[in-house]
Coordinates of C-alpha atoms in Angstrom, one line a residue:
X139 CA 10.4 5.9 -15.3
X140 CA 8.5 3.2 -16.9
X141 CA 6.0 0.7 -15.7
X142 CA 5.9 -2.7 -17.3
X143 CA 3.4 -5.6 -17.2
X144 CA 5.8 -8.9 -16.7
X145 CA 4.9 -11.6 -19.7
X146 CA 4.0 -14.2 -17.0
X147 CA 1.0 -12.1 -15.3
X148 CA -0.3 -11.5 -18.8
X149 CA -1.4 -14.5 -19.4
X150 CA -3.7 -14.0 -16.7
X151 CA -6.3 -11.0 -17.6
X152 CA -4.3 -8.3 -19.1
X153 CA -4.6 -4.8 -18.2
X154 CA -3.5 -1.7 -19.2
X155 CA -0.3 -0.8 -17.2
X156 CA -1.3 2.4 -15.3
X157 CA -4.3 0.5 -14.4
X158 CA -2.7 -1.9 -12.9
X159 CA -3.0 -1.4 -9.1
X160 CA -0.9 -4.6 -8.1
X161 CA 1.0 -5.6 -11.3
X162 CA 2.1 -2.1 -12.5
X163 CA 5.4 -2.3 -11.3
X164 CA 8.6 0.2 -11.0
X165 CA 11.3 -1.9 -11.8
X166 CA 14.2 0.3 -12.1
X167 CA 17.1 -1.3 -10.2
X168 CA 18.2 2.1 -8.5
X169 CA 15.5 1.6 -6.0
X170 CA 17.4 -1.2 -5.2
X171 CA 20.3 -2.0 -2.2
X172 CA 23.1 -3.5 -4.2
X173 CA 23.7 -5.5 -0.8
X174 CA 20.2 -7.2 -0.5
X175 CA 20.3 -8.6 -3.7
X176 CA 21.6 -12.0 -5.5
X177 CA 25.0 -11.2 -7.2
X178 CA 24.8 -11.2 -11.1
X179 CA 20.8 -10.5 -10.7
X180 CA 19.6 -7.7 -13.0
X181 CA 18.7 -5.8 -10.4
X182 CA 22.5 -5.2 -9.6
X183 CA 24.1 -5.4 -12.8
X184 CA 22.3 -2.4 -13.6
X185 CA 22.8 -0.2 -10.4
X186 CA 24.2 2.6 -12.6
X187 CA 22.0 5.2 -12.8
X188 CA 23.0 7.9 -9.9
X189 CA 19.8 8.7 -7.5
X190 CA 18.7 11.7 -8.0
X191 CA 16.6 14.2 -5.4
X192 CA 13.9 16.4 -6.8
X193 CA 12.5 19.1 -4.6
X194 CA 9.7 20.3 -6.2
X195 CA 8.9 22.8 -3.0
X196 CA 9.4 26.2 -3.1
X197 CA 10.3 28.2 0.5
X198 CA 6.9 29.7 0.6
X199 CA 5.1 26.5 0.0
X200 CA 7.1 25.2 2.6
X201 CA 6.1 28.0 5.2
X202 CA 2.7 27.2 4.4
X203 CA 2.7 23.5 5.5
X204 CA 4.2 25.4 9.3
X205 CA 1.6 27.6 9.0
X206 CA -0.9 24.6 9.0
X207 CA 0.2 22.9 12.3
X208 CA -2.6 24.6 14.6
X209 CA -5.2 22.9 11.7
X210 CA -3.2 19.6 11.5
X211 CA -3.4 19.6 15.6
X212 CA -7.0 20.4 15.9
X213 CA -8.3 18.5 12.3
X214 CA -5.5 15.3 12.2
X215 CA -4.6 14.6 15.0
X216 CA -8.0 13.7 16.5
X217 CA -8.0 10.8 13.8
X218 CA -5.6 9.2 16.2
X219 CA -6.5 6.9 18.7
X220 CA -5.1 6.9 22.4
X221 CA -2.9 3.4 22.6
X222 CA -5.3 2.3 25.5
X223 CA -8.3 2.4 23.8
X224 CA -6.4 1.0 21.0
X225 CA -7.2 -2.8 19.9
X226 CA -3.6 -5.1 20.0
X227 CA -2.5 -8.2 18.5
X228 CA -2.8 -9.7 21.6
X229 CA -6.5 -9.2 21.4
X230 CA -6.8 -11.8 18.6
X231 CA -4.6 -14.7 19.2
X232 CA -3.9 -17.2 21.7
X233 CA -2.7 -16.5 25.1
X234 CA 0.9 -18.0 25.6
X235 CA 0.6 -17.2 29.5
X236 CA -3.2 -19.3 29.7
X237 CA -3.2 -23.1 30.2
X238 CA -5.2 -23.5 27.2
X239 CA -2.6 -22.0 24.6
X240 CA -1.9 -25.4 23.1
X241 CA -5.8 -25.9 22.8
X242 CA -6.1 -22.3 21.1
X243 CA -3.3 -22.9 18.7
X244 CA -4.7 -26.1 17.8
X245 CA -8.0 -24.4 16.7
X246 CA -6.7 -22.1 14.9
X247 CA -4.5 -24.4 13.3
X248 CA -7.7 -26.4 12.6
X249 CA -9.4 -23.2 11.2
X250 CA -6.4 -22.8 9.0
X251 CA -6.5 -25.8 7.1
X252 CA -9.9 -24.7 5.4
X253 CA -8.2 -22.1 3.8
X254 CA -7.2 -22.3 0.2
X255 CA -3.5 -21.8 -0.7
X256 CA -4.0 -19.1 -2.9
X257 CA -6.1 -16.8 -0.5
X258 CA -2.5 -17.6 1.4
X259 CA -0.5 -16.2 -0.7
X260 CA -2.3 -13.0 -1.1
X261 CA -2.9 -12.8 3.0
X262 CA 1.1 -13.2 3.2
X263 CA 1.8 -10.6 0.5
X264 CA -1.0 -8.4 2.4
X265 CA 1.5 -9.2 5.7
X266 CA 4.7 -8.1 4.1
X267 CA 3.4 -4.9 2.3
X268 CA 2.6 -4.2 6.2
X269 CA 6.1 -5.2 7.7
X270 CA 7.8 -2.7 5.6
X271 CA 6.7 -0.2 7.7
X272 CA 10.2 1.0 8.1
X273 CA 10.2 2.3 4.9
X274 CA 6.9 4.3 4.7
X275 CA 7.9 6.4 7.9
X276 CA 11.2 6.8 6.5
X277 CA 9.6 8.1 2.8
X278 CA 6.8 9.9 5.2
X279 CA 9.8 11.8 6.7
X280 CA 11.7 12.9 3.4
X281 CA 8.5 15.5 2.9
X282 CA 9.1 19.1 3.0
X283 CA 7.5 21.2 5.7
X284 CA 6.1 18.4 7.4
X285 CA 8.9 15.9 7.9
X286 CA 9.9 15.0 11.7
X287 CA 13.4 17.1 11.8
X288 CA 14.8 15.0 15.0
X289 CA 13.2 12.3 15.7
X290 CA 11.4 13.6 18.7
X291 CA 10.0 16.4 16.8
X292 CA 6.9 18.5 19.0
X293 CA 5.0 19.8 16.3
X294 CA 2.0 18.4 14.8
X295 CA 2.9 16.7 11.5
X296 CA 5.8 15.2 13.2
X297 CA 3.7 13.9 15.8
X298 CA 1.0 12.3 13.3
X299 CA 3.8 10.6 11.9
X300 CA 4.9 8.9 14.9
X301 CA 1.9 8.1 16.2
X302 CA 0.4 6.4 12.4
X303 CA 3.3 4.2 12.4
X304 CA 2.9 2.9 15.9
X305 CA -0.7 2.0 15.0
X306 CA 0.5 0.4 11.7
X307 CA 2.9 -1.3 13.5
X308 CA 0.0 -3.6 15.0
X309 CA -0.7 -4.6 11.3
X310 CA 2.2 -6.7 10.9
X311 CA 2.7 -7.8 14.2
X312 CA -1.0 -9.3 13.9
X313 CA -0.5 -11.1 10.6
X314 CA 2.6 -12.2 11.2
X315 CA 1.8 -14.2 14.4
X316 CA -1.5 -15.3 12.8
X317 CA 0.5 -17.0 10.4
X318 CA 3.7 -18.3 12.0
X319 CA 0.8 -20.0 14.8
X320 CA -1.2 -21.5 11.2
X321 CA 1.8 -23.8 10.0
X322 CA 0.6 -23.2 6.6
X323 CA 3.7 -21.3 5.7
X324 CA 7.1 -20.9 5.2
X325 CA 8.2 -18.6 7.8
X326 CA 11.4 -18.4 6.7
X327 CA 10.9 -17.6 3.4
X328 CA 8.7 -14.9 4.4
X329 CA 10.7 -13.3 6.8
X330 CA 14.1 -13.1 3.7
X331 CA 11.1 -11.5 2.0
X332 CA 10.6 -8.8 4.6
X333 CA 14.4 -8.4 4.8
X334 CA 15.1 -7.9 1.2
X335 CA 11.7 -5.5 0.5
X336 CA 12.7 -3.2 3.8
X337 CA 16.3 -3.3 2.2
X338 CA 15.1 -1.8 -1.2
X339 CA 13.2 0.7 0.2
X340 CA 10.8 2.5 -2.8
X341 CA 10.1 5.6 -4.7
X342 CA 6.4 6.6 -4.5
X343 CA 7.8 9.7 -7.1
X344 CA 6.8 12.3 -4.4
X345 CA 10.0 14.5 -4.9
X346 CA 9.8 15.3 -1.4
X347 CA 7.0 17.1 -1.9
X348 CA 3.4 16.9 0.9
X349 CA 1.2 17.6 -2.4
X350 CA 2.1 14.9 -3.7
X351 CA 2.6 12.6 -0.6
X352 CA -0.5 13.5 1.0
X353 CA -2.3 12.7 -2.7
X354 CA -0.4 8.7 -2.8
X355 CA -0.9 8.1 0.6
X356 CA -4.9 9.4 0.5
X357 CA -5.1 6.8 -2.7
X358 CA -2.7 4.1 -0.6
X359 CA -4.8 4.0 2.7
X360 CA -8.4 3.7 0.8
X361 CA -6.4 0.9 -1.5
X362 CA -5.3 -0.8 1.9
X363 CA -8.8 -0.2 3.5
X364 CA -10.5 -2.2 0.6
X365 CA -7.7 -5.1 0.2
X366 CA -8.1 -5.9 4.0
X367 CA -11.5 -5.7 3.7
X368 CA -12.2 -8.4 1.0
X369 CA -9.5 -10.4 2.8
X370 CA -12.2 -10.7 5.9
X371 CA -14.9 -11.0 3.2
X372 CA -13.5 -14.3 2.5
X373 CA -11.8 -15.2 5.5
X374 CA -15.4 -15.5 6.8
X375 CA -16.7 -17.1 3.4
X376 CA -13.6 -19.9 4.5
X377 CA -15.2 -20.2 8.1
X378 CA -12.3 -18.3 9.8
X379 CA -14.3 -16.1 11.5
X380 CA -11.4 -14.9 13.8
X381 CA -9.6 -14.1 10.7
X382 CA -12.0 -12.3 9.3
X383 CA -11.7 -10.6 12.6
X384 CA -8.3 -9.7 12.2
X385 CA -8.6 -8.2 8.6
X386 CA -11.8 -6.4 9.8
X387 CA -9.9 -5.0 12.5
X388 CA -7.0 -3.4 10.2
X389 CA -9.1 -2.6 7.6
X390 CA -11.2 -0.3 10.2
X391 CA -7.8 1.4 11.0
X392 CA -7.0 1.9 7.3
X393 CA -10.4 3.6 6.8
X394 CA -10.1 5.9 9.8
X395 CA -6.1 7.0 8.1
X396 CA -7.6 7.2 4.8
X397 CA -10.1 9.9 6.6
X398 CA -6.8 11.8 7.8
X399 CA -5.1 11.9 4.4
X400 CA -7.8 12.7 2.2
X401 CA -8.7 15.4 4.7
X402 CA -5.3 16.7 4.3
X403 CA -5.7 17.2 0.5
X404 CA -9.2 18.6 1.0
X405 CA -7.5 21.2 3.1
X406 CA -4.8 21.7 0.1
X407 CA -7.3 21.9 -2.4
X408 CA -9.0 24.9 -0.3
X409 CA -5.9 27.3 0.1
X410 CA -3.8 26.3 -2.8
X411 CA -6.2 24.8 -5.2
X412 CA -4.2 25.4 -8.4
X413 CA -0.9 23.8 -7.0
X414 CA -2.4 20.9 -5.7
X415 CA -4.6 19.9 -8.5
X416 CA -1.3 19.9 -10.8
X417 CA 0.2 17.6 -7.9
X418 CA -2.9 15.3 -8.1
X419 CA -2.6 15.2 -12.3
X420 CA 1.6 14.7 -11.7
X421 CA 0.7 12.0 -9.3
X422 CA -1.8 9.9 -11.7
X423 CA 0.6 10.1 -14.6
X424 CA 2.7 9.0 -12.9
X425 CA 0.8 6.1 -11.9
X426 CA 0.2 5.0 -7.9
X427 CA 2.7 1.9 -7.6
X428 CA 2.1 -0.1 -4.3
X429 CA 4.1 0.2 -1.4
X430 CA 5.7 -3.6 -1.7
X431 CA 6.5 -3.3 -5.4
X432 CA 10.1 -4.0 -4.5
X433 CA 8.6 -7.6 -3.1
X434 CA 11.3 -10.1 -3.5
X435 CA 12.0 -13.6 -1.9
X436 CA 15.6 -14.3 -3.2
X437 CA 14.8 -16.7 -6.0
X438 CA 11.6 -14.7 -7.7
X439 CA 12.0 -11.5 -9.3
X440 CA 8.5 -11.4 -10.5
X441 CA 7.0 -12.1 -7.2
X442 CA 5.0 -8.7 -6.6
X443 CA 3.5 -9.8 -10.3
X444 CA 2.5 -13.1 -9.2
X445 CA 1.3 -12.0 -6.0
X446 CA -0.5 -9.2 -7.5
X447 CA -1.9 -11.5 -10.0
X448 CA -3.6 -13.7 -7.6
X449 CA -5.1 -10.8 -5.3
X450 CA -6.6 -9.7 -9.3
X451 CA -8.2 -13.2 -9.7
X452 CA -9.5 -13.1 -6.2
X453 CA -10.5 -9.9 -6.4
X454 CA -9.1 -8.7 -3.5
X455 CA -7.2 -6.2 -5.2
X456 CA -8.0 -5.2 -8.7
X457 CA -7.7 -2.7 -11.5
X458 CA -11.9 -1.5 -11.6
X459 CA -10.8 -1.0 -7.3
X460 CA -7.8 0.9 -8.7
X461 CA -10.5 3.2 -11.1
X462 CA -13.1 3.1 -8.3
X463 CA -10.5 5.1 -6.3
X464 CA -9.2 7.1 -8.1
X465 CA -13.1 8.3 -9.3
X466 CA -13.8 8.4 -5.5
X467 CA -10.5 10.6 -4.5
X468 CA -11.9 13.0 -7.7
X469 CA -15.5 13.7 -6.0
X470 CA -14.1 13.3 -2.4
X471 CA -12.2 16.5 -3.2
X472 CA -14.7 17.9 -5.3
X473 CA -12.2 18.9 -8.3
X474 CA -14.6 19.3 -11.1
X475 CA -16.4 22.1 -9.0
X476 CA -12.5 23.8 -8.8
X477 CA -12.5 27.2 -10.4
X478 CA -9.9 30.4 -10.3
X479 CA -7.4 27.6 -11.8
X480 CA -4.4 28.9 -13.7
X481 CA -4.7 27.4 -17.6
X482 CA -2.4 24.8 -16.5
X483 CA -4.6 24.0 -13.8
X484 CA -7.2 23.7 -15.8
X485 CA -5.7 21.3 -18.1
X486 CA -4.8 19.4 -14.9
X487 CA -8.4 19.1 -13.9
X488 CA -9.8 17.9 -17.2
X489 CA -7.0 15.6 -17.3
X490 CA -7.5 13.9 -13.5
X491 CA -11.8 14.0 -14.3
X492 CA -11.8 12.7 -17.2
X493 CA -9.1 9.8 -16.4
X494 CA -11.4 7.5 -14.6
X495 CA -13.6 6.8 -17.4
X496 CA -10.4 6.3 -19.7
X497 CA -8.5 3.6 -18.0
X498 CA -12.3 1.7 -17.5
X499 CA -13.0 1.0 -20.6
X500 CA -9.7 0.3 -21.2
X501 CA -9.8 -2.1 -18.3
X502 CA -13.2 -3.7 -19.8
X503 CA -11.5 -4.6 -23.0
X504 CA -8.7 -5.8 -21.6
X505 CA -10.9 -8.2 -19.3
X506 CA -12.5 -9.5 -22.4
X507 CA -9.9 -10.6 -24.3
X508 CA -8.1 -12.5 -21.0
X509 CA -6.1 -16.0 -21.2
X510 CA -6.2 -18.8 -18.9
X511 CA -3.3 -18.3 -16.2
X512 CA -0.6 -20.4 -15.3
X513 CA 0.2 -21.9 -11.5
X514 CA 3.6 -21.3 -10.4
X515 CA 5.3 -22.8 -7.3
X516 CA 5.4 -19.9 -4.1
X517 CA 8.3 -19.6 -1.8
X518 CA 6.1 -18.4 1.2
X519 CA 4.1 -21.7 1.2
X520 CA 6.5 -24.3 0.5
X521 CA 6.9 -24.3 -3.3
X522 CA 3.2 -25.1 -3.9
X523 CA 1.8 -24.4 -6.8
X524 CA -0.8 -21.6 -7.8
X525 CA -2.9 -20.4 -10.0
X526 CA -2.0 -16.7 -11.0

C-alpha cells in the first residue's frame, strides 16, 4: 500500500513520505464506507479492491498472549486510574447549573478570541483525531489473544481495553465542548467531520496481530503525548491559560498510556525477542499513519494534508518528532543490546537502528530546499483562509 505526499502540502516544506508523521497519508479508498462518502468522489469510484484479513498469528503465539494475563493484571492494569480520582471535563469548563455560567462562557469566549486561526485548525483536527474513538477500540479489538471476545470480557487485556477508552473518552468530550462554548468554529462542519472519519474507519496494517498493535499504539500514544503537549505550550504562549490546562491535562493521560504500551513491548521483546523485533521492522516499513488519516469534511479530500500541514509549520506535530520517536521507541526497548536473534532478526534490528538516522538527514534536506505555502479556506472555521 502506498503512501503519497498531496501536491498542495508540498509546497509547504517537503518531506520524505515515511517521514511524514501528519501528511503521510494511506489513501486507498477500501478503507473507505461507500455510504459516507460524496457520490462520484474517487474514494468511491474506486471501492474495488476486496478487503482482505491477514492473520499473521500463529496458535502458539496466541496462547502466549493468555499466558500473559496474570503480568498484564499486575504490570498494565495499574497504569489505569480509578474514575474518581479521575479528572473530567467538567473540571475545566463552565458550570451550566451556577449563576455565573453566562459570565464564564463570556470569558472564555474572551480568551478565545486571542487565539490565532491557524492554532484552530490544528486544536480542531487534535479534537477529531480524539472523537474517533470508536474506531480505535474497535481496531484494539480485532487483535489476536488479547481482543475483548464479548464485550464484557473478565480477563485482563479485555479489561485494559475498556477501561483506556473510557479515559479517552474524556479527550473529546473536553475539546469538543471547549470549542462549541468558543464560537470560533463551525460546529457543524466539524461534527460531518467526525461522522465521515468514524464512518471510514482505518487500517493501522496490524494484521490482527498484538506485535504489531502494541508496537503503533506505543509510537501513537508518545505522538499524542507530544502533539497535546505543544498545543498547551502555546495555548499558554496565546494567554489561554485554561486551555493550556486542558491540553496539559490530556497530554498527562497520553504519557501515562504511552508508559502501558511501551511496557507491553518491553515485555515482548523479553520472551519473544526475535518475533517482535521483525514486528517492530514490519511496522516502520510500513510507515506509522495517524489515526485520523481518513479526516474528511465533505467538500476536502485533502484535509488530513492541510491539517497536517499546519500542525508541521507550527510545530506541533512534525517529521524530526516523528524521528525523535521512533529513536526513543529504539533505546526505550533497548534493541541494539538484542542478541540470540535468528539472521532475519538480525537484519530486522540493523534495519529499525539504523532508520532514525536515515529519514533525518533526509528530513534536513528536505527542510532546506522548502517553498513558501499557500492559505486555503477551512471548513471547521468558516471558510477562513490559512496558511499551510
Amino acid at each position: 500500500m502506498a503512501f503519497k505526499l498531496n501536491p498542495l502540502v508540498s509546497q509547504s516544506p517537503k518531506l520524505p513520505p515515511f517521514a511524514l508523521p501528519l501528511m503521510a497519508s494511506i489513501r486507498s479508498p477500501k478503507f473507505y464506507v461507500a455510504s459516507t462518502l460524496k457520490y462520484g468522489s474517487k474514494k468511491v469510484e474506486n471501492l474495488k479492491k476486496p478487503f482482505e484479513v491477514s492473520h499473521s498469528m500463529s496458535p502458539q503465539k496466541i496462547e502466549m498472549f493468555k499466558s500473559l494475563e496474570n503480568w498484564a493484571e499486575q504490570n498494565i492494569l495499574i497504569h489505569l486510574k480509578r474514575v474518581e480520582k479521575c479528572w473530567q471535563p467538567q473540571d475545566f469548563l463552565p458550570d451550566p447549573a451556577s449563576d455565573g455560567f453566562d459570565e464564564q462562557v463570556k470569558e472564555l469566549r474572551e480568551r478565545a478570541k486571542e487565539i490565532p486561526d491557524d492554532y484552530i485548525v490544528v486544536l480542531v483536527g487534535d479534537m477529531i483525531t480524539e472523537e474517533a474513538l470508536p474506531t480505535y477500540q474497535t481496531v484494539l479489538n480485532t487483535f489476536d489473544g488479547v481482543r475483548d471476545e464479548t464485550g464484557a470480557s473478565p480477563t485482563s487485556w479485555a479489561t485494559w481495553i475498556r477501561a483506556w477508552t473510557g479515559e479517552e473518552n474524556r479527550h473529546g468530550d473536553l475539546l469538543n465542548k471547549y470549542l462549541y462554548l468558543s464560537g470560533r468554529v463551525d460546529m457543524r462542519q466539524i461534527e460531518k467531520t467526525i461522522q465521515y472519519l468514524i464512518g471510514s474507519g482505518m487500517d493501522q496494517l496490524s494484521e490482527n496481530s498484538p506485535y504489531l498493535g502494541f508496537i503503533y499504539t506505543s509510537f501513537q500514544e508518545r505522538a499524542t503525548f507530544i502533539s497535546h503537549g505543544n498545543t498547551a505550550r502555546q495555548a499558554k504562549e496565546h494567554g489561554d491559560m485554561k486551555l493550556a490546562q486542558i491540553c496539559g491535562a490530556i497530554a498527562s493521560d497520553e504519557k501515562r498510556h504511552e508508559i502501558a504500551y511501551t511496557k507491553i513491548v518491553e515485555k515482548l521483546f523479553e520472551i519473544d525477542p526475535d518475533a517482535t523485533v521483525l514486528a517492530f521492522a514490519d511496522m516502520m516499513r510500513k510507515r506509522i499513519s495517524m489515526p485520523a488519516h481518513l479526516m474528511y469534511d465533505g467538500r476536502d479530500e485533502n484535509l488530513f494534508e492541510h491539517f497536517s500541514a499546519v500542525a508541521q509549520r507550527l510545530g506541533v506535530y512534525t517529521a524530526k518528532d516523528y524521528v525523535d520517536i521512533l529513536e526513543f521507541l529504539v533505546g526505550r526497548w533497548k534493541v541494539e543490546k538484542l542478541t540470540g536473534l535468528s539472521g532475519e532478526g538480525r537484519e530486522a534490528q540493523d534495519y529499525v537502528c539504523g532508520l532514525a538516522p536515515k529519514i533525518r538527514r533526509l528530513v534536513d534536506r528536505a527542510q532546506g530546499r522548502a517553498k513558501e505555502a499557500p492559505t486555503i479556506p477551512f471548513s471547521w472555521i468558516f471558510d477562513r483562509q490559512v496558511k499551510l
